[in-house]
Coordinates of C-alpha atoms and ligand atoms in Angstrom, one line a residue:
M26 CA 40.2 44.2 6.4
I27 CA 39.7 41.8 3.7
Y28 CA 38.6 42.9 0.0
R29 CA 37.3 40.0 -2.4
A30 CA 36.7 41.4 -5.7
P31 CA 32.6 41.3 -6.7
I32 CA 33.8 39.3 -9.9
A33 CA 30.5 37.2 -10.5
E34 CA 28.2 40.2 -9.8
Q35 CA 30.8 42.1 -12.3
H36 CA 30.4 39.8 -14.9
F37 CA 27.0 40.1 -14.6
V38 CA 26.4 43.4 -14.8
L39 CA 28.7 44.1 -17.7
D40 CA 26.6 40.7 -19.5
S41 CA 23.0 41.8 -18.6
I42 CA 23.0 46.3 -18.5
A43 CA 26.1 47.7 -20.2
D44 CA 25.3 44.9 -22.8
I45 CA 28.9 43.8 -23.1
G46 CA 28.5 41.3 -25.7
G47 CA 26.5 43.8 -28.1
L48 CA 29.5 46.5 -27.4
S49 CA 31.8 43.5 -29.2
D50 CA 29.3 43.1 -32.3
L51 CA 30.9 47.1 -32.7
P52 CA 34.2 46.5 -35.3
A53 CA 36.1 49.2 -32.5
F54 CA 35.3 46.0 -29.7
E55 CA 36.0 43.1 -32.0
A56 CA 38.3 41.3 -29.9
V57 CA 36.2 41.9 -26.5
S58 CA 34.9 37.8 -26.0
A59 CA 33.3 36.7 -22.7
A60 CA 36.5 34.4 -21.7
V61 CA 38.7 38.6 -22.5
V62 CA 36.3 39.7 -19.8
E63 CA 37.0 36.4 -16.9
S64 CA 40.0 36.8 -17.6
I65 CA 40.6 40.6 -17.5
L66 CA 38.4 40.7 -14.0
L67 CA 40.1 37.6 -12.6
E68 CA 43.6 38.9 -13.7
S69 CA 43.1 42.8 -12.4
A70 CA 41.3 41.1 -9.2
K71 CA 44.7 39.8 -8.3
L72 CA 46.0 43.0 -8.3
A73 CA 43.5 44.6 -5.9
E74 CA 43.6 42.1 -3.4
E75 CA 47.3 41.3 -3.1
V76 CA 49.3 44.6 -4.2
L77 CA 46.5 47.5 -3.5
A78 CA 44.0 46.3 -0.3
P79 CA 47.0 46.0 1.7
L80 CA 48.7 49.1 1.2
N81 CA 44.7 50.8 2.2
R82 CA 45.8 50.6 5.8
I83 CA 49.1 51.6 5.6
G84 CA 48.2 54.8 3.4
D85 CA 45.8 55.8 5.4
A86 CA 48.4 55.9 8.4
Q87 CA 51.2 57.4 7.1
G88 CA 49.3 59.9 4.5
A89 CA 52.2 61.5 1.2
S90 CA 54.5 63.6 2.7
F91 CA 56.3 66.5 1.5
S92 CA 59.1 68.1 2.0
E93 CA 61.4 70.5 -0.9
N94 CA 59.0 70.4 -3.6
T95 CA 59.0 67.1 -3.5
V96 CA 56.0 64.8 -2.8
T97 CA 56.9 60.8 -1.0
L98 CA 54.5 58.2 -1.4
P99 CA 53.3 55.8 1.2
A100 CA 55.6 52.4 2.1
G101 CA 55.0 50.4 -0.7
F102 CA 53.2 52.6 -3.1
V103 CA 56.0 53.3 -5.8
E104 CA 55.9 49.3 -6.6
A105 CA 52.3 49.2 -6.5
Y106 CA 52.7 51.6 -9.3
R107 CA 55.4 49.5 -10.9
K108 CA 53.1 46.5 -10.7
Y109 CA 50.5 48.5 -12.4
A110 CA 52.2 49.7 -15.0
A111 CA 54.1 46.6 -15.6
G112 CA 51.1 45.1 -16.0
G113 CA 49.8 47.2 -19.2
W114 CA 46.5 48.1 -16.3
A115 CA 47.3 51.9 -17.9
S116 CA 46.7 51.0 -21.3
L117 CA 43.3 49.3 -21.4
G118 CA 40.7 52.0 -23.2
G119 CA 43.9 53.4 -24.8
D120 CA 43.9 54.3 -28.1
P121 CA 45.7 51.1 -30.3
A122 CA 48.0 53.3 -32.1
H123 CA 49.2 55.0 -29.7
G124 CA 49.8 51.2 -27.7
G125 CA 46.1 50.7 -26.2
Q126 CA 44.5 48.0 -26.2
G127 CA 41.5 49.7 -27.6
L128 CA 39.2 48.0 -25.0
P129 CA 35.6 49.5 -23.7
F130 CA 35.3 51.8 -21.0
A131 CA 32.7 50.0 -19.0
L132 CA 35.2 47.2 -18.8
G133 CA 37.5 49.6 -18.1
C134 CA 34.7 50.6 -15.1
A135 CA 35.0 47.2 -14.2
V136 CA 38.7 47.2 -13.3
Q137 CA 38.5 50.4 -11.5
E138 CA 35.8 49.4 -9.4
Q139 CA 38.0 47.0 -8.1
L140 CA 41.1 49.0 -8.0
T141 CA 40.0 51.8 -6.3
S142 CA 37.6 49.3 -3.7
A143 CA 41.3 47.8 -2.7
N144 CA 42.6 51.4 -2.1
M145 CA 41.1 54.5 -3.5
A146 CA 43.8 56.9 -2.4
F147 CA 45.7 54.6 -4.6
A148 CA 43.6 54.4 -7.7
V149 CA 42.3 58.1 -7.7
C150 CA 45.4 59.1 -9.8
M151 CA 44.7 56.2 -12.7
T152 CA 41.0 58.1 -13.2
L153 CA 42.6 61.3 -13.7
T154 CA 45.7 60.0 -15.8
Q155 CA 42.5 58.4 -18.0
G156 CA 41.1 61.6 -18.2
A157 CA 44.5 63.6 -19.6
I158 CA 44.5 60.2 -22.0
E159 CA 40.5 61.2 -23.3
A160 CA 41.0 64.6 -24.0
L161 CA 44.4 63.9 -25.5
S162 CA 43.4 61.5 -27.9
A163 CA 40.3 63.7 -28.5
H164 CA 42.2 67.2 -28.6
G165 CA 45.8 66.8 -29.0
S166 CA 47.8 66.9 -32.1
K167 CA 49.7 64.3 -33.5
E168 CA 53.1 65.5 -32.0
Q169 CA 51.3 65.8 -28.9
K170 CA 49.8 62.2 -29.5
E171 CA 53.3 60.5 -30.4
L172 CA 55.1 62.3 -27.4
Y173 CA 52.7 62.1 -24.5
L174 CA 49.8 59.8 -25.4
T175 CA 51.7 56.9 -25.6
R176 CA 53.6 57.4 -22.7
L177 CA 50.4 57.8 -20.6
I178 CA 48.7 54.8 -22.0
N179 CA 52.0 52.6 -20.8
G180 CA 52.0 53.9 -17.6
D181 CA 55.6 55.4 -17.8
W182 CA 53.6 58.7 -16.6
T183 CA 50.6 60.0 -15.3
G184 CA 48.7 63.1 -15.4
T185 CA 46.6 65.5 -14.0
M186 CA 44.3 68.3 -14.3
N187 CA 44.2 71.4 -13.2
L188 CA 41.2 73.9 -12.8
T189 CA 40.9 74.9 -9.2
E190 CA 42.4 78.3 -8.0
P191 CA 41.6 79.5 -4.6
Q192 CA 38.9 82.6 -6.2
A193 CA 37.9 79.9 -8.7
G194 CA 36.4 76.6 -7.5
S195 CA 32.9 76.1 -8.8
D196 CA 33.0 79.0 -11.1
V197 CA 36.0 78.0 -13.4
G198 CA 35.1 80.8 -15.3
A199 CA 36.6 82.9 -12.6
L200 CA 40.1 81.3 -13.3
R201 CA 43.3 83.7 -13.6
T202 CA 46.1 81.5 -14.9
K203 CA 48.0 83.1 -17.3
A204 CA 49.7 82.1 -21.3
E205 CA 51.6 84.1 -23.3
R206 CA 52.4 82.9 -26.9
R207 CA 56.2 82.6 -27.3
P208 CA 57.5 83.0 -30.8
D209 CA 57.7 79.0 -31.3
G210 CA 54.7 78.3 -30.2
S211 CA 54.9 77.2 -27.1
Y212 CA 53.6 79.0 -24.3
H213 CA 54.9 80.9 -21.2
I214 CA 52.0 79.6 -18.1
T215 CA 52.0 81.9 -14.3
G216 CA 50.1 81.5 -11.6
S217 CA 48.9 78.7 -9.1
K218 CA 46.9 76.2 -8.9
I219 CA 45.1 74.3 -5.3
F220 CA 44.0 70.9 -4.6
I221 CA 45.6 69.7 -7.5
T222 CA 45.7 65.5 -7.0
W223 CA 49.0 63.5 -7.6
G224 CA 50.0 66.9 -8.9
E225 CA 53.6 65.6 -7.5
H226 CA 54.7 62.2 -6.9
D227 CA 57.9 59.5 -6.7
A228 CA 55.9 56.7 -8.6
A229 CA 56.2 57.8 -12.2
E230 CA 59.7 59.6 -14.0
N231 CA 57.2 62.3 -15.4
I232 CA 53.9 64.0 -14.6
I233 CA 51.5 65.4 -17.5
H234 CA 49.7 68.3 -16.1
L235 CA 46.4 69.1 -17.8
V236 CA 46.4 73.1 -17.5
L237 CA 43.7 75.9 -17.7
A238 CA 44.7 79.2 -18.5
R239 CA 43.9 82.3 -20.0
V240 CA 46.0 83.9 -23.0
P241 CA 46.0 87.7 -23.1
G242 CA 43.2 89.5 -24.2
A243 CA 40.9 86.4 -24.0
P244 CA 37.1 86.6 -23.4
E245 CA 36.1 87.0 -19.8
G246 CA 34.7 83.4 -18.1
T247 CA 34.6 80.1 -19.1
R248 CA 34.4 81.4 -22.8
G249 CA 37.5 82.6 -22.7
I250 CA 39.9 79.1 -21.1
S251 CA 42.7 77.3 -23.1
L252 CA 43.8 73.7 -22.4
F253 CA 47.8 73.5 -22.5
L254 CA 50.2 70.3 -21.8
V255 CA 52.5 71.3 -19.0
P256 CA 55.0 68.7 -18.6
K257 CA 57.0 68.1 -15.3
C258 CA 60.4 67.4 -16.8
L259 CA 60.4 68.9 -21.0
D260 CA 61.0 66.3 -24.1
G261 CA 65.3 65.9 -23.0
G262 CA 64.4 65.4 -19.3
A263 CA 65.3 69.2 -18.4
R264 CA 62.8 70.1 -15.2
N265 CA 60.0 72.4 -16.4
D266 CA 59.2 75.1 -14.0
V267 CA 56.4 73.7 -12.1
R268 CA 56.5 73.1 -8.4
C269 CA 54.3 71.6 -5.7
E270 CA 54.5 74.0 -3.2
S271 CA 52.7 71.9 -0.7
I272 CA 50.2 69.0 -0.1
E273 CA 46.9 69.5 1.6
H274 CA 46.1 67.6 5.2
K275 CA 43.0 66.2 4.5
L276 CA 39.9 63.9 6.4
G277 CA 40.5 60.9 3.9
I278 CA 42.0 59.7 1.4
H279 CA 45.8 60.5 2.9
A280 CA 48.2 58.9 0.3
S281 CA 46.4 60.7 -2.5
P282 CA 48.9 64.0 -2.6
T283 CA 46.4 67.0 -2.8
C284 CA 49.5 69.6 -4.2
T285 CA 49.5 73.8 -4.2
M286 CA 51.1 73.7 -7.8
S287 CA 53.0 77.0 -9.1
F288 CA 53.4 77.3 -12.5
G289 CA 56.7 79.7 -13.3
E290 CA 57.5 81.0 -10.5
N291 CA 60.7 81.8 -12.3
G292 CA 59.3 82.9 -15.9
Q293 CA 60.2 79.8 -16.9
C294 CA 57.0 77.1 -17.0
I295 CA 56.7 75.8 -20.4
G296 CA 53.3 74.7 -21.7
Y297 CA 51.9 73.2 -25.0
L298 CA 48.5 74.4 -26.5
V299 CA 46.1 71.2 -26.2
G300 CA 43.2 72.5 -29.4
A301 CA 42.4 76.2 -29.7
E302 CA 43.0 79.4 -28.2
N303 CA 39.9 79.4 -26.0
G304 CA 38.3 76.2 -26.7
G305 CA 39.6 75.1 -23.2
M306 CA 36.6 73.8 -21.8
R307 CA 35.7 71.4 -25.0
A308 CA 38.9 69.4 -24.0
M309 CA 38.0 69.9 -20.7
F310 CA 34.4 68.5 -20.9
T311 CA 36.0 65.8 -22.5
M312 CA 38.3 64.6 -19.8
M313 CA 35.5 65.9 -16.9
N314 CA 32.7 63.6 -18.5
H315 CA 34.8 60.4 -18.3
A316 CA 36.3 61.6 -14.8
R317 CA 33.0 62.7 -13.5
I318 CA 32.0 58.5 -14.3
G319 CA 35.2 57.8 -12.7
V320 CA 34.4 59.5 -9.5
G321 CA 30.6 58.3 -9.8
L322 CA 32.6 54.6 -10.0
Q323 CA 34.6 55.9 -6.4
G324 CA 30.9 55.8 -4.7
V325 CA 30.2 52.5 -6.4
A326 CA 33.5 51.2 -5.2
V327 CA 34.0 52.5 -1.8
A328 CA 30.0 51.3 -0.5
E329 CA 31.2 47.6 -1.7
R330 CA 34.0 47.5 0.5
A331 CA 32.2 49.1 3.4
Y332 CA 29.5 45.8 2.9
Q333 CA 32.1 43.5 2.7
G334 CA 33.5 44.6 5.4
A335 CA 30.3 45.4 7.7
L336 CA 28.9 42.1 6.6
A337 CA 32.1 40.5 8.0
Y338 CA 31.8 41.7 10.8
A339 CA 27.8 41.5 11.2
R340 CA 28.1 37.6 11.0
E341 CA 30.9 37.4 13.9
R342 CA 29.8 40.1 16.5
V343 CA 27.8 38.4 19.2
Q344 CA 24.7 40.4 21.3
G345 CA 22.3 37.6 22.4
K346 CA 22.4 36.1 18.6
R347 CA 24.9 37.0 16.0
I348 CA 24.2 40.7 14.7
V349 CA 23.5 39.5 11.6
E350 CA 20.1 37.7 12.4
H351 CA 18.9 40.9 14.1
A352 CA 16.3 42.7 11.7
D353 CA 17.6 45.9 11.9
V354 CA 21.1 44.9 11.2
R355 CA 19.8 42.6 7.7
R356 CA 17.6 45.9 6.6
M357 CA 21.1 47.8 7.1
L358 CA 22.6 45.0 4.9
M359 CA 20.4 44.6 2.6
T360 CA 20.2 48.4 1.8
M361 CA 23.9 48.5 1.6
K362 CA 24.0 45.3 -0.9
A363 CA 20.9 46.9 -3.2
T364 CA 22.2 50.4 -3.2
T365 CA 25.6 48.6 -4.5
E366 CA 24.8 46.5 -6.7
A367 CA 22.1 49.5 -8.2
I368 CA 24.5 52.1 -8.3
R369 CA 27.2 49.6 -10.5
A370 CA 24.1 49.4 -12.4
L371 CA 24.1 53.1 -13.6
V372 CA 27.8 53.7 -13.2
Y373 CA 28.4 50.4 -15.8
F374 CA 25.1 51.7 -18.3
T375 CA 26.3 55.2 -18.9
A376 CA 29.8 54.1 -19.3
A377 CA 28.2 51.2 -22.0
A378 CA 26.4 54.2 -23.7
L379 CA 29.4 56.7 -23.5
D380 CA 31.2 53.6 -25.8
R381 CA 28.3 53.5 -27.8
A382 CA 28.4 57.3 -28.3
H383 CA 32.3 56.6 -29.6
A384 CA 32.4 53.6 -31.1
D385 CA 28.6 52.7 -32.8
A386 CA 29.4 53.3 -36.8
D387 CA 25.7 54.3 -37.7
P388 CA 25.8 57.8 -36.3
E389 CA 22.0 58.4 -35.8
K390 CA 22.7 55.5 -32.7
G391 CA 26.5 57.2 -31.6
R392 CA 23.9 60.9 -31.6
E393 CA 21.5 58.9 -29.3
A394 CA 24.2 57.1 -27.1
Q395 CA 25.7 60.2 -27.1
L396 CA 22.2 61.7 -25.4
L397 CA 22.0 59.3 -23.0
A398 CA 25.5 59.3 -22.1
D399 CA 25.2 63.2 -21.6
L400 CA 21.4 62.9 -19.7
L401 CA 22.9 59.8 -17.3
T402 CA 26.6 61.4 -16.3
P403 CA 26.2 63.9 -13.8
I404 CA 23.4 61.4 -12.4
A405 CA 26.1 58.2 -12.2
K406 CA 28.7 60.9 -10.8
A407 CA 26.3 62.6 -7.8
Y408 CA 23.9 59.7 -7.2
A409 CA 26.5 57.2 -7.3
T410 CA 28.6 59.5 -4.9
D411 CA 26.3 60.5 -2.2
M412 CA 24.8 56.9 -2.4
G413 CA 29.1 56.0 -1.8
V414 CA 29.3 58.0 1.4
E415 CA 25.5 56.9 2.9
M416 CA 26.7 53.0 2.9
A417 CA 30.0 54.0 4.3
S418 CA 28.2 55.1 6.7
L419 CA 25.6 52.4 7.7
A420 CA 28.8 50.2 7.7
I421 CA 29.7 52.5 10.4
Q422 CA 26.6 51.9 11.9
V423 CA 26.7 47.5 11.8
F424 CA 29.7 47.9 13.6
G425 CA 28.0 49.9 16.4
G426 CA 30.9 51.7 18.7
V427 CA 33.3 49.6 17.2
G428 CA 33.0 51.3 13.5
Y429 CA 33.9 54.9 15.7
I430 CA 37.1 53.1 16.5
E431 CA 39.9 53.9 13.5
E432 CA 41.3 50.6 14.4
T433 CA 38.9 48.7 12.6
G434 CA 39.2 50.0 9.8
I435 CA 35.9 50.9 8.7
A436 CA 35.9 54.5 9.0
Q437 CA 38.4 54.9 6.7
H438 CA 35.8 54.2 4.1
L439 CA 33.4 56.9 5.4
R440 CA 36.8 59.3 5.7
D441 CA 38.0 58.6 1.9
S442 CA 34.8 59.0 0.1
R443 CA 33.3 62.1 1.8
I444 CA 35.7 63.6 -1.0
A445 CA 33.6 62.0 -3.9
P446 CA 30.4 64.4 -4.1
I447 CA 32.6 67.3 -4.0
Y448 CA 35.6 67.4 -5.7
E449 CA 35.1 66.7 -9.8
G450 CA 31.8 69.6 -9.7
T451 CA 30.1 69.0 -6.5
N452 CA 26.9 67.3 -7.0
G453 CA 25.3 70.6 -6.6
I454 CA 26.5 72.0 -9.8
Q455 CA 25.7 67.8 -11.3
A456 CA 22.3 68.5 -10.3
L457 CA 22.0 72.0 -12.1
D458 CA 24.3 70.7 -14.9
L459 CA 21.2 68.0 -15.4
V460 CA 18.2 70.2 -14.9
S461 CA 19.4 73.4 -16.7
R462 CA 21.9 71.5 -19.4
K463 CA 20.1 67.8 -20.0
L464 CA 16.5 68.3 -19.3
P465 CA 16.2 70.8 -22.1
Q466 CA 17.6 68.3 -24.7
G467 CA 15.2 66.2 -24.2
H468 CA 16.4 63.2 -24.2
W469 CA 14.7 62.5 -20.8
R470 CA 11.6 62.2 -22.6
R471 CA 12.8 59.2 -24.9
L472 CA 14.7 57.4 -21.9
L473 CA 11.4 57.4 -19.4
A474 CA 9.1 56.4 -22.3
E475 CA 11.8 53.1 -22.4
I476 CA 11.5 52.6 -18.8
D477 CA 7.2 52.7 -19.1
Y478 CA 7.8 50.3 -21.8
F479 CA 9.4 48.3 -19.5
V480 CA 7.3 48.8 -16.6
S481 CA 4.4 47.6 -18.5
S482 CA 5.4 45.0 -19.9
L483 CA 6.5 43.2 -17.2
P484 CA 5.2 39.9 -16.4
D485 CA 2.7 38.9 -13.8
G486 CA 4.0 36.9 -10.5
E487 CA 5.0 37.1 -7.5
D488 CA 8.3 38.4 -7.0
I489 CA 8.7 40.6 -10.2
G490 CA 4.8 41.4 -10.5
H491 CA 4.9 43.3 -7.3
M492 CA 8.1 45.4 -8.5
R493 CA 5.0 47.0 -11.4
L494 CA 3.0 49.0 -9.0
H495 CA 6.4 50.5 -7.2
L496 CA 8.1 51.1 -10.7
A497 CA 5.2 52.3 -12.3
D498 CA 4.6 54.9 -9.3
A499 CA 8.2 56.5 -9.1
V500 CA 8.5 56.8 -13.1
G501 CA 4.8 58.6 -12.9
S502 CA 6.6 61.4 -9.9
L503 CA 9.6 61.3 -12.7
K504 CA 8.3 62.5 -15.3
Y505 CA 5.7 65.1 -13.4
A506 CA 8.9 66.4 -11.5
S507 CA 10.4 66.8 -15.2
E508 CA 7.6 68.2 -16.9
W509 CA 7.0 70.6 -14.3
L510 CA 11.1 71.7 -14.1
A511 CA 10.8 71.6 -18.3
G512 CA 8.5 74.4 -18.4
K513 CA 9.2 76.2 -15.9
Q514 CA 10.9 80.2 -16.5
S515 CA 12.3 80.6 -13.5
S516 CA 15.5 79.4 -13.0
D517 CA 15.5 79.6 -9.0
D518 CA 12.5 77.5 -8.8
I519 CA 14.3 75.3 -11.3
A520 CA 17.6 75.1 -9.4
A521 CA 15.9 74.7 -5.9
G522 CA 14.2 71.9 -7.4
A523 CA 17.7 70.3 -8.9
T524 CA 19.0 67.6 -6.1
P525 CA 15.8 65.7 -4.9
Y526 CA 15.3 66.1 -8.8
L527 CA 18.6 64.2 -9.7
R528 CA 18.1 61.6 -6.4
L529 CA 15.0 60.6 -7.6
F530 CA 15.8 60.7 -11.4
G531 CA 18.8 58.4 -9.7
T532 CA 16.2 55.9 -7.7
V533 CA 14.0 55.5 -11.1
V534 CA 17.2 54.5 -12.9
C535 CA 18.5 51.8 -10.5
A536 CA 15.7 50.3 -10.0
W537 CA 15.1 49.8 -14.2
L538 CA 18.2 48.2 -14.2
L539 CA 17.8 46.0 -10.6
T540 CA 14.5 44.5 -12.3
K541 CA 16.3 44.3 -15.5
Q542 CA 18.9 42.4 -13.9
A543 CA 15.7 40.7 -12.2
V544 CA 14.0 39.7 -15.2
I545 CA 17.3 37.9 -17.0
A546 CA 17.5 35.9 -13.7
R547 CA 14.7 34.9 -13.6
A548 CA 14.8 33.8 -17.4
Q549 CA 18.2 32.0 -16.8
L550 CA 16.5 30.0 -14.1
N551 CA 13.4 29.5 -15.9
A552 CA 15.6 27.3 -18.2
G553 CA 17.8 25.7 -15.8
K554 CA 21.2 27.9 -16.7
G555 CA 23.5 30.0 -14.3
D556 CA 23.9 30.0 -10.2
T557 CA 20.7 29.4 -8.8
R558 CA 21.8 31.4 -5.5
F559 CA 23.4 34.0 -7.6
L560 CA 20.5 34.6 -9.3
N561 CA 17.5 34.1 -6.9
A562 CA 19.5 37.3 -5.0
K563 CA 19.4 39.3 -8.0
I564 CA 15.4 38.8 -7.9
A565 CA 15.7 39.5 -4.4
I566 CA 17.4 42.8 -4.3
A567 CA 15.5 44.4 -7.4
R568 CA 12.4 43.4 -5.0
F569 CA 14.2 44.8 -2.2
F570 CA 15.1 47.9 -3.7
A571 CA 11.8 48.4 -5.4
E572 CA 9.3 48.0 -2.1
Q573 CA 11.8 50.2 0.2
M574 CA 13.6 52.7 -1.9
L575 CA 11.5 53.5 -4.7
P576 CA 8.4 55.2 -2.7
P577 CA 10.2 57.4 -0.2
A578 CA 11.9 58.4 -3.7
A579 CA 8.2 59.0 -5.9
A580 CA 7.8 61.3 -2.5
L581 CA 10.2 63.3 -3.8
R582 CA 7.7 65.3 -6.2
G583 CA 6.8 67.6 -3.8
P584 CA 10.0 68.9 -3.0
I585 CA 11.3 69.2 -6.3
T586 CA 8.0 71.3 -7.5
C587 CA 7.7 73.4 -3.9
G588 CA 10.1 76.4 -6.0
A589 CA 12.5 78.3 -4.6
G590 CA 10.3 80.1 -2.2
M591 CA 10.4 78.2 0.6
L592 CA 14.3 78.0 0.6
Y593 CA 14.7 81.9 1.1
A594 CA 12.1 81.9 3.3
L595 CA 14.1 83.4 5.8
S596 CA 17.0 86.3 5.5
E597 CA 20.0 86.3 5.9
E598 CA 20.0 87.7 9.0
Q599 CA 17.4 85.5 10.1
L600 CA 19.5 82.8 9.2
A601 CA 21.5 84.2 11.6
A602 CA 20.0 85.8 14.0
D603 CA 20.9 83.9 17.7
S604 CA 17.5 83.0 19.6
R605 CA 18.8 84.7 22.4
Q606 CA 18.1 87.8 20.9
H607 CA 14.6 87.2 21.2
Ligands
FAD842 C1 40.9 66.3 -2.1 C2 40.9 67.3 -3.6 C3 41.3 67.3 -4.7 C4 41.1 68.3 -5.7 N1 41.3 67.7 -6.5 C5 41.3 68.4 -7.8 C6 42.0 68.1 -8.8 O1 42.9 67.0 -8.9 N2 42.4 69.6 -9.8 C7 41.1 70.3 -9.8 O2 41.3 71.4 -10.7 N3 40.5 70.1 -9.0 C8 40.7 69.8 -7.9 N4 40.1 69.7 -6.0 C9 39.2 71.1 -6.4 C10 37.1 70.9 -6.3 O3 37.4 70.3 -7.4 C11 37.1 71.7 -5.7 O4 37.1 72.1 -4.6 C12 35.4 71.7 -6.4 O5 34.8 72.0 -7.7 C13 34.0 73.0 -5.7 O6 34.7 74.1 -5.7 P1 35.3 74.9 -4.2 O7 36.0 74.5 -3.3 O8 35.8 76.2 -4.0 O9 33.4 74.8 -3.5 P2 32.7 76.1 -3.9 O10 32.8 76.4 -5.6 O11 32.7 77.4 -3.0 O12 31.7 76.0 -3.4 C14 31.0 75.6 -2.1 C15 29.8 75.4 -2.0 O13 28.5 75.7 -2.7 C16 28.6 75.5 -3.6 N5 28.3 76.2 -4.9 C17 28.9 76.7 -5.3 N6 28.5 77.2 -6.9 C18 27.2 76.9 -6.5 C19 26.1 77.6 -7.8 N7 26.5 78.3 -8.7 N8 24.9 77.0 -7.4 C20 24.3 76.3 -6.3 N9 25.8 75.9 -5.3 C21 27.0 76.4 -5.7 C22 28.3 74.0 -4.0 O14 27.7 73.0 -4.7 C23 28.9 73.5 -2.3 O15 28.3 73.1 -2.2 C24 40.2 68.7 -5.5 C25 39.6 68.7 -3.8 C26 39.6 68.4 -3.4 C27 39.5 68.5 -1.6

């Protein structure tokens, strides 16, 4: 299936939602002009469409392979990685002091979306390397930046994140990997990690592992975790005592090696502390915030790719008439198009908030932007990835029976997308983060006030006026649910409402961002500017989302405020009971 990067749409969202023009007013991003954005999107589209997309099926069919502690990527992947590195794509967001281009993360997201739509298993390596770059930029020493950051930014080397151990998944604080200080200030690392994405491969000469471990006497739980940099090859080129023991056989992203890593089997694994001892979670959060937005982006990318496949098929397949003409197929295609545009806006908006948090010279504005990014990050990760899976599934439905057959290629997107709600903190954990950490920060009040004001000032009129009622109703539900959760003492009740609350919040923010685009599209049409077909579609999509997706979301206020009682209405024995025993 052919992939075409949605450049006009991406550019419109960068302008209207990420406010890339406003970002370029900040000194850090002054090099970003409309022409720069356009040429970057056009060039990255070439890499995505011509190099990565043709490898997507090959990667799925061949998968990464393992033999004697080495991993071989599928045919063509190493060459593709070289093209990616040689094109300077790894350096887009990097610090100019270390060879980066210093471009906004929001723009990097648009590029990464294209690469991921083209080939998710390939592009996930970039998401993790980017996380490592962020963590080292924020917490690395001067020497670490000079030695490692520059090589990650220029794409010579790739990076990994090593949190998970068999007994420590969502409960990161349960990890047991050890780090003992050596006389020269470095550390001996011993332990093993599972499920490490791109932990070993043959595309880059070195791999920089960022590893969470405990120093002797560290406090229990997350307070006693430190972050270490463990290179596969040490300075000077000798191999460090870190090895890939095996790779997983899994549902999707077959070309992305998911590695079991052993550190210090021969007592010789050397690691370097990043930041302070026991300060690992802080450093890790820097990495995870970017990576979480990056994983949310995977939801957008897969939804876009699945939509393109479904649309192409629907325009050709005839059942009485071409299936694209049947109302129910239109319902599915409109749902896919509207949802994809909605989550794209959500993710770019969140990335732009992080850009402002880092780059706004006014500390108060920077703090506000950070609070907004904090609030929206779990929503962008979880809502967008849930939607990615739902849209990939809907694409199979559009294909009918052949969608379930591997040869069409559409099933791969559902298999690939299914990991995104699980890794980088499961979506259940994202929802808990939203209700237990982000809600108490109080920034939701400010955001809802802004949305409220926007809704009340929507102009009357045939199309946009219709959206106002639905938006007002859904915002009212979200306010009610937020107040209810904020006022609750029982953590069980709060946790019970977390997932439907995140979905309601995500849907409302998406509807708001789509309606904003519709208002801008209407203004451009009135001014006789822009592509009429594209702008009218923007208005129709926003209206579809408001009328079709908002009402069921608004009804989530009931389940959110139900309390935990209903979830525990059956005892564990009753959950296990076999009806034949009664
Ligand atoms: C393909 C793949 C790639 C991965 N890549 C990496 C990587 O590069 N680096 C890395 O470190 N890890 C990686 N992981 C691991 C991934 O991040 C974990 O699988 C994930 O965090 C969940 O942990 P777990 O599998 O132990 O599930 P568990 O923590 O056992 O969770 C099982 C279920 O219980 C729920 N649950 C658990 N605790 C709670 C709670 N407190 N409240 C409510 N619900 C809860 C979860 O939401 C989930 O639904 C990868 C995993 C896979 C499959």
